[in-house]
Short mmCIF file of C-alpha atoms in Angstrom, two decimals:
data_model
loop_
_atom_site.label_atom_id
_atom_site.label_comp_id
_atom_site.label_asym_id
_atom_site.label_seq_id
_atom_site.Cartn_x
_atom_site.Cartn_y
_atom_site.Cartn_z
CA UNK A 1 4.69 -11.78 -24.40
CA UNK A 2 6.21 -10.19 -20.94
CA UNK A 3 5.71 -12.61 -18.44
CA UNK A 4 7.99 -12.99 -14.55
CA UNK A 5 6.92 -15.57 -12.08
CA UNK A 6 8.13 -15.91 -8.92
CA UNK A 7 7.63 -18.67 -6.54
CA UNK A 8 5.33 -17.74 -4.08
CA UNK A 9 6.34 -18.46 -0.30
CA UNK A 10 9.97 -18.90 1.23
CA UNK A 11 10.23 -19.61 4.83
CA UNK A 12 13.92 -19.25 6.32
CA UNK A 13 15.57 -19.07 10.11
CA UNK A 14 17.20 -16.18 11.23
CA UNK A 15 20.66 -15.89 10.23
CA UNK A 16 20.02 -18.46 7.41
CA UNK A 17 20.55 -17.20 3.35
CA UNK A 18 17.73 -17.24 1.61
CA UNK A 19 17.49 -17.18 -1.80
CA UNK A 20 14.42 -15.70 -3.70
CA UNK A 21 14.37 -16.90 -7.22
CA UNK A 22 12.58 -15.46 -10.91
CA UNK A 23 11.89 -16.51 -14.17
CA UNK A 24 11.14 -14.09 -17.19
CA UNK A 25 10.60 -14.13 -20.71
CA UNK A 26 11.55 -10.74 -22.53
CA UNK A 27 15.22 -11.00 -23.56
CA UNK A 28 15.51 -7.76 -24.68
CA UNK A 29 15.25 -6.34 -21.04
CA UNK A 30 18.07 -4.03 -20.49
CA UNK A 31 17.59 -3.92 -16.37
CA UNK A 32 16.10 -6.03 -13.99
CA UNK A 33 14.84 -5.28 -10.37
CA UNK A 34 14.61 -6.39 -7.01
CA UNK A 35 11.45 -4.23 -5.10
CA UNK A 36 10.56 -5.13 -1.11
CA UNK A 37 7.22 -4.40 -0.06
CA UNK A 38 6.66 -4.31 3.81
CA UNK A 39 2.77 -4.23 5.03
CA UNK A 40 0.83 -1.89 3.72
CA UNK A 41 3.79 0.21 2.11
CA UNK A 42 4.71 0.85 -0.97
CA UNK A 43 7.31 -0.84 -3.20
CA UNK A 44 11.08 -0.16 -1.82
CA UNK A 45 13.89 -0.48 -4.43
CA UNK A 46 16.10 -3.08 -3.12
CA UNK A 47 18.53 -3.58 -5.89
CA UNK A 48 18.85 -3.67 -9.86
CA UNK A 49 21.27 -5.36 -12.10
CA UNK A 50 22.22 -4.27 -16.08
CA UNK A 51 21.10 -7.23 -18.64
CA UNK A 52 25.33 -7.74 -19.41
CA UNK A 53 25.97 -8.10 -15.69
CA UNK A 54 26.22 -11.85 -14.40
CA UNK A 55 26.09 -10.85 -10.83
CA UNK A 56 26.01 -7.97 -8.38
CA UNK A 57 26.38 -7.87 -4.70
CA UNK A 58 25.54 -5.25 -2.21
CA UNK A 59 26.10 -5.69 1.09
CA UNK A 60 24.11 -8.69 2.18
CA UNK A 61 22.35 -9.04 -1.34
CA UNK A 62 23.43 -10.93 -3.88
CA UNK A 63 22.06 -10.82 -7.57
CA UNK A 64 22.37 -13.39 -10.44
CA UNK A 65 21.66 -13.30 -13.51
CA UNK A 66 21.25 -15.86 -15.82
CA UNK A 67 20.63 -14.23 -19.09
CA UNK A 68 20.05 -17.58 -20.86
CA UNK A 69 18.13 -19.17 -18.82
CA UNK A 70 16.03 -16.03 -18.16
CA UNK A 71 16.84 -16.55 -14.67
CA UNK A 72 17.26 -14.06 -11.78
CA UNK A 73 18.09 -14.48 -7.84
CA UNK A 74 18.42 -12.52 -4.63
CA UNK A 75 20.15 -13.80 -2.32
CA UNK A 76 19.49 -12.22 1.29
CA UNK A 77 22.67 -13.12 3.36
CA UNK A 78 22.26 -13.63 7.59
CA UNK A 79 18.49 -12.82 6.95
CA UNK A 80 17.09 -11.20 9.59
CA UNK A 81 13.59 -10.76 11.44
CA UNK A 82 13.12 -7.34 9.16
CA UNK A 83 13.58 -8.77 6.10
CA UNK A 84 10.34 -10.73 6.58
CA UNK A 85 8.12 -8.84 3.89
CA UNK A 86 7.07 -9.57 -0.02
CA UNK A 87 9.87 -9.58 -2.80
CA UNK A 88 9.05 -8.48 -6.49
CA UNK A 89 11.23 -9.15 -9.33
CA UNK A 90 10.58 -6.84 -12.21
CA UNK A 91 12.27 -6.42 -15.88
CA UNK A 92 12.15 -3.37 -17.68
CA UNK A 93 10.50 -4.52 -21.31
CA UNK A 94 11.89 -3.08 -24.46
CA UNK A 95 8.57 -0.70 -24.30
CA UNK A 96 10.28 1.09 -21.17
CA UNK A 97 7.28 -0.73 -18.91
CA UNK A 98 7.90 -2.05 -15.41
CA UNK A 99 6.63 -5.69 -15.33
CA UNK A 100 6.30 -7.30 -12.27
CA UNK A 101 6.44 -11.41 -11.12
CA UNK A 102 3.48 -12.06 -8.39
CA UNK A 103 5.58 -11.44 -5.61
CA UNK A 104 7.48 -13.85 -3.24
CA UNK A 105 6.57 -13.63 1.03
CA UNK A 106 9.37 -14.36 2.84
CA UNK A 107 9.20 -15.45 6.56
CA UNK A 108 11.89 -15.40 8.35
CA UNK A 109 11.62 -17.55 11.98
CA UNK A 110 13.63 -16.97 14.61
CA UNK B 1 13.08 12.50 3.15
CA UNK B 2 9.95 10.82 1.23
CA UNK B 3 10.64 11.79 -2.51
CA UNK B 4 7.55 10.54 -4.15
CA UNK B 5 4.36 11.64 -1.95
CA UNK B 6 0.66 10.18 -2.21
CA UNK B 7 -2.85 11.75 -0.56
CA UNK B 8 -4.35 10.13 1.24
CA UNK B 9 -2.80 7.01 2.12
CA UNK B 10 -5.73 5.77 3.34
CA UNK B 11 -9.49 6.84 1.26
CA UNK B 12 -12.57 5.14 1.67
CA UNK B 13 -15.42 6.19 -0.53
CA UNK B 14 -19.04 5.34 -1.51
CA UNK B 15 -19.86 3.01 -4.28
CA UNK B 16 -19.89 5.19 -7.34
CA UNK B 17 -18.38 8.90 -5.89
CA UNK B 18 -15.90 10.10 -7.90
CA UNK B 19 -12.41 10.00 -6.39
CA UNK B 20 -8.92 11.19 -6.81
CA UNK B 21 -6.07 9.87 -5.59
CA UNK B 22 -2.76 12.46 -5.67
CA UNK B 23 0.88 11.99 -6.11
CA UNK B 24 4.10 14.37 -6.42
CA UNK B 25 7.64 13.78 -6.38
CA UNK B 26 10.68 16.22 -5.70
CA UNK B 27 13.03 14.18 -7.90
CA UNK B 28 11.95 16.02 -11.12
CA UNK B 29 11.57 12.40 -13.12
CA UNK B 30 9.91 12.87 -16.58
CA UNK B 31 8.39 9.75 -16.50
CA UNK B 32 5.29 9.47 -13.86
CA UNK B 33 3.36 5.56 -13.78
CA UNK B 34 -0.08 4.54 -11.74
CA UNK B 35 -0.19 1.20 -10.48
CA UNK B 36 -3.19 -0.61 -9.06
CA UNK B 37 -2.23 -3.33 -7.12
CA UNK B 38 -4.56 -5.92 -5.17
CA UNK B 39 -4.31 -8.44 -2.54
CA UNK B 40 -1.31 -10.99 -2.88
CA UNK B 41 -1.15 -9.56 -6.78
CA UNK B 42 1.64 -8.28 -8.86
CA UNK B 43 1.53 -4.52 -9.30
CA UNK B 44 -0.48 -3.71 -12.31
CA UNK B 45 -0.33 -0.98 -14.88
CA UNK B 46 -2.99 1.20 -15.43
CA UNK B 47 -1.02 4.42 -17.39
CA UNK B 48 2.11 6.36 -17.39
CA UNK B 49 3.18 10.02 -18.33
CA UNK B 50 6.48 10.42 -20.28
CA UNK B 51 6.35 14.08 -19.86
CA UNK B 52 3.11 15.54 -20.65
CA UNK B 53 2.72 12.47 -23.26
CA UNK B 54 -0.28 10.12 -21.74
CA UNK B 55 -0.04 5.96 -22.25
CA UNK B 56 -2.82 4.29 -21.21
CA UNK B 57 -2.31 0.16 -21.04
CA UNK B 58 -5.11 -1.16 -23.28
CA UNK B 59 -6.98 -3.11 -20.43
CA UNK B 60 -7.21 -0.29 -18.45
CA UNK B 61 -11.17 0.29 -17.91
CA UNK B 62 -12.03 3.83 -18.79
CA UNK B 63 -13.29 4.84 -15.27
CA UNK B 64 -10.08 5.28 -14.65
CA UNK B 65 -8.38 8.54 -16.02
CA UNK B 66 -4.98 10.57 -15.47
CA UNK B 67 -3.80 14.20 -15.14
CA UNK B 68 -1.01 15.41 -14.66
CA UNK B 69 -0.47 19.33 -14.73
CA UNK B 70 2.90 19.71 -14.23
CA UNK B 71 6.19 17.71 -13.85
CA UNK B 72 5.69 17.59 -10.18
CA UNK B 73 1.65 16.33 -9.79
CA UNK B 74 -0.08 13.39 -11.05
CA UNK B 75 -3.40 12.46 -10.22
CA UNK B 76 -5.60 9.53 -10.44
CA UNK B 77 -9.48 10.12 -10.96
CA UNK B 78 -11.89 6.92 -10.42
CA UNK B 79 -15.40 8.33 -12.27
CA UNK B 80 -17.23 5.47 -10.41
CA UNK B 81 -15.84 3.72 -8.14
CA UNK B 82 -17.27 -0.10 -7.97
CA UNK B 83 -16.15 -2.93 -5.28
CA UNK B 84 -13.58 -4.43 -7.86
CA UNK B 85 -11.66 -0.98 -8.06
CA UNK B 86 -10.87 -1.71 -3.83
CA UNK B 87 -7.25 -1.95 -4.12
CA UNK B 88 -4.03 -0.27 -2.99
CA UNK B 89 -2.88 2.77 -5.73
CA UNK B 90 0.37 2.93 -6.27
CA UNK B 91 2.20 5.84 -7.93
CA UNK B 92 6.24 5.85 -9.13
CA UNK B 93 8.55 8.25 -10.93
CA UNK B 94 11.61 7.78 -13.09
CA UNK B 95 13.72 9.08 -15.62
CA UNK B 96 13.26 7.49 -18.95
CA UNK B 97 14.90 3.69 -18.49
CA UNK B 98 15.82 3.91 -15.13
CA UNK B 99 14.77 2.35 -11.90
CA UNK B 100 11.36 3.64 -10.21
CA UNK B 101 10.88 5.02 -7.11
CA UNK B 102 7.30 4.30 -5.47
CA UNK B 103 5.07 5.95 -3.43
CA UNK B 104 3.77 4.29 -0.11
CA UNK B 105 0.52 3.68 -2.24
CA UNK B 106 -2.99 4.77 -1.15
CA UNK B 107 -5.24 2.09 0.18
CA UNK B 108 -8.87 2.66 -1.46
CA UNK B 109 -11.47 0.64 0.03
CA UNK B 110 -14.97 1.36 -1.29
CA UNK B 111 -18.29 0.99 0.58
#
């Protein structure tokens, strides 16, 4: 089935990386995503890497993909007070759905 | 500019009065998705529009129903809304296969 778990809490210091980390299980998914959510807001797209891609970096982010493993990473470069919010990994599944992991919070202390 | 719009962002409404929840986007994406999502939860499916073609996800409960009258409006209708359906509503656009852009979600709380 299509399944992504993420791990639930990160906790960083300001001007640390951090490095939010997923799991999924459809290996025919063509793209997967990086959403932020802030409080009470809707889902911001972040960034989004191509199934034959091994990595992607923009700006401070930092995607990797791990295609057998099933295993996908942000990582948030000199994190920052406003980068404190929830983190959703999502694949697209071969049936053109959006699946989402639970979500990761990261706090970021300064 | 906000490119995918949702009314009201906030609703409360009575245990069991119909509601609808609006969306519209000004990026002219075929493909138009609700998503309930609750506290500390994933996003959830409920049904998208590939044009005018409706897919509803099979666990969606059938107080929940869809319109969507033209490319640019989708709308959400709860028949009877119960404490369990208390959740944020999110609505997103794409093209076919490519990355969706999301509403800043309606908040329904029901009393």
């Amino acid at each position: 089935g299509e399944d992504v778990e993420q791990s639930l809490f990160l906790s960083v210091r300001e001007g640390d990386s951090s490095v939010i980390n997923c799991t999924y299980t459809d290996s025919s998914s063509t793209y997967l995503y990086w959403y932020k959510q802030e409080p009470g807001a809707g889902l911001q797209l972040l960034t989004y890497i191509f199934s034959n891609m091994d990595m992607k970096q923009d700006q401070r982010l930092t995607v990797l993909l791990n295609k057998k493993d099933k295993h996908l990473s942000l990582r948030i470069a000199d994190t920052q007070t406003g980068d404190s919010a929830i983190y959703f990994c999502a694949e697209r599944s071969n049936t053109g759905k959006l699946i989402f992991g639970q979500g990761t919070t990261l706090q970021v202390k300064p | 500019d906000a490119m995918v719009i949702q009314n009201p962002r906030y609703q409360v409404t009575q245990f069991g009065k119909p509601v609808t929840l609006s969306c519209s986007q000004t990026l002219n994406h075929n493909v138009m998705y609700w998503y309930q999502q609750k506290s500390s939860q994933a996003p959830k499916l409920l049904f998208h529009y590939y044009d005018k073609d409706f897919n509803n996800e099979a666990d969606t409960p059938d107080n929940f129903q869809s319109r969507r009258p033209n490319t640019s409006f989708c709308f959400l209708d709860i028949r009877s809304p119960g404490l369990g359906d208390a959740a944020m509503y999110l609505c997103a656009t794409s093209r076919f296969g490519g990355e969706a852009f999301f509403g800043q979600g309606t908040r329904l709380t029901v009393v």
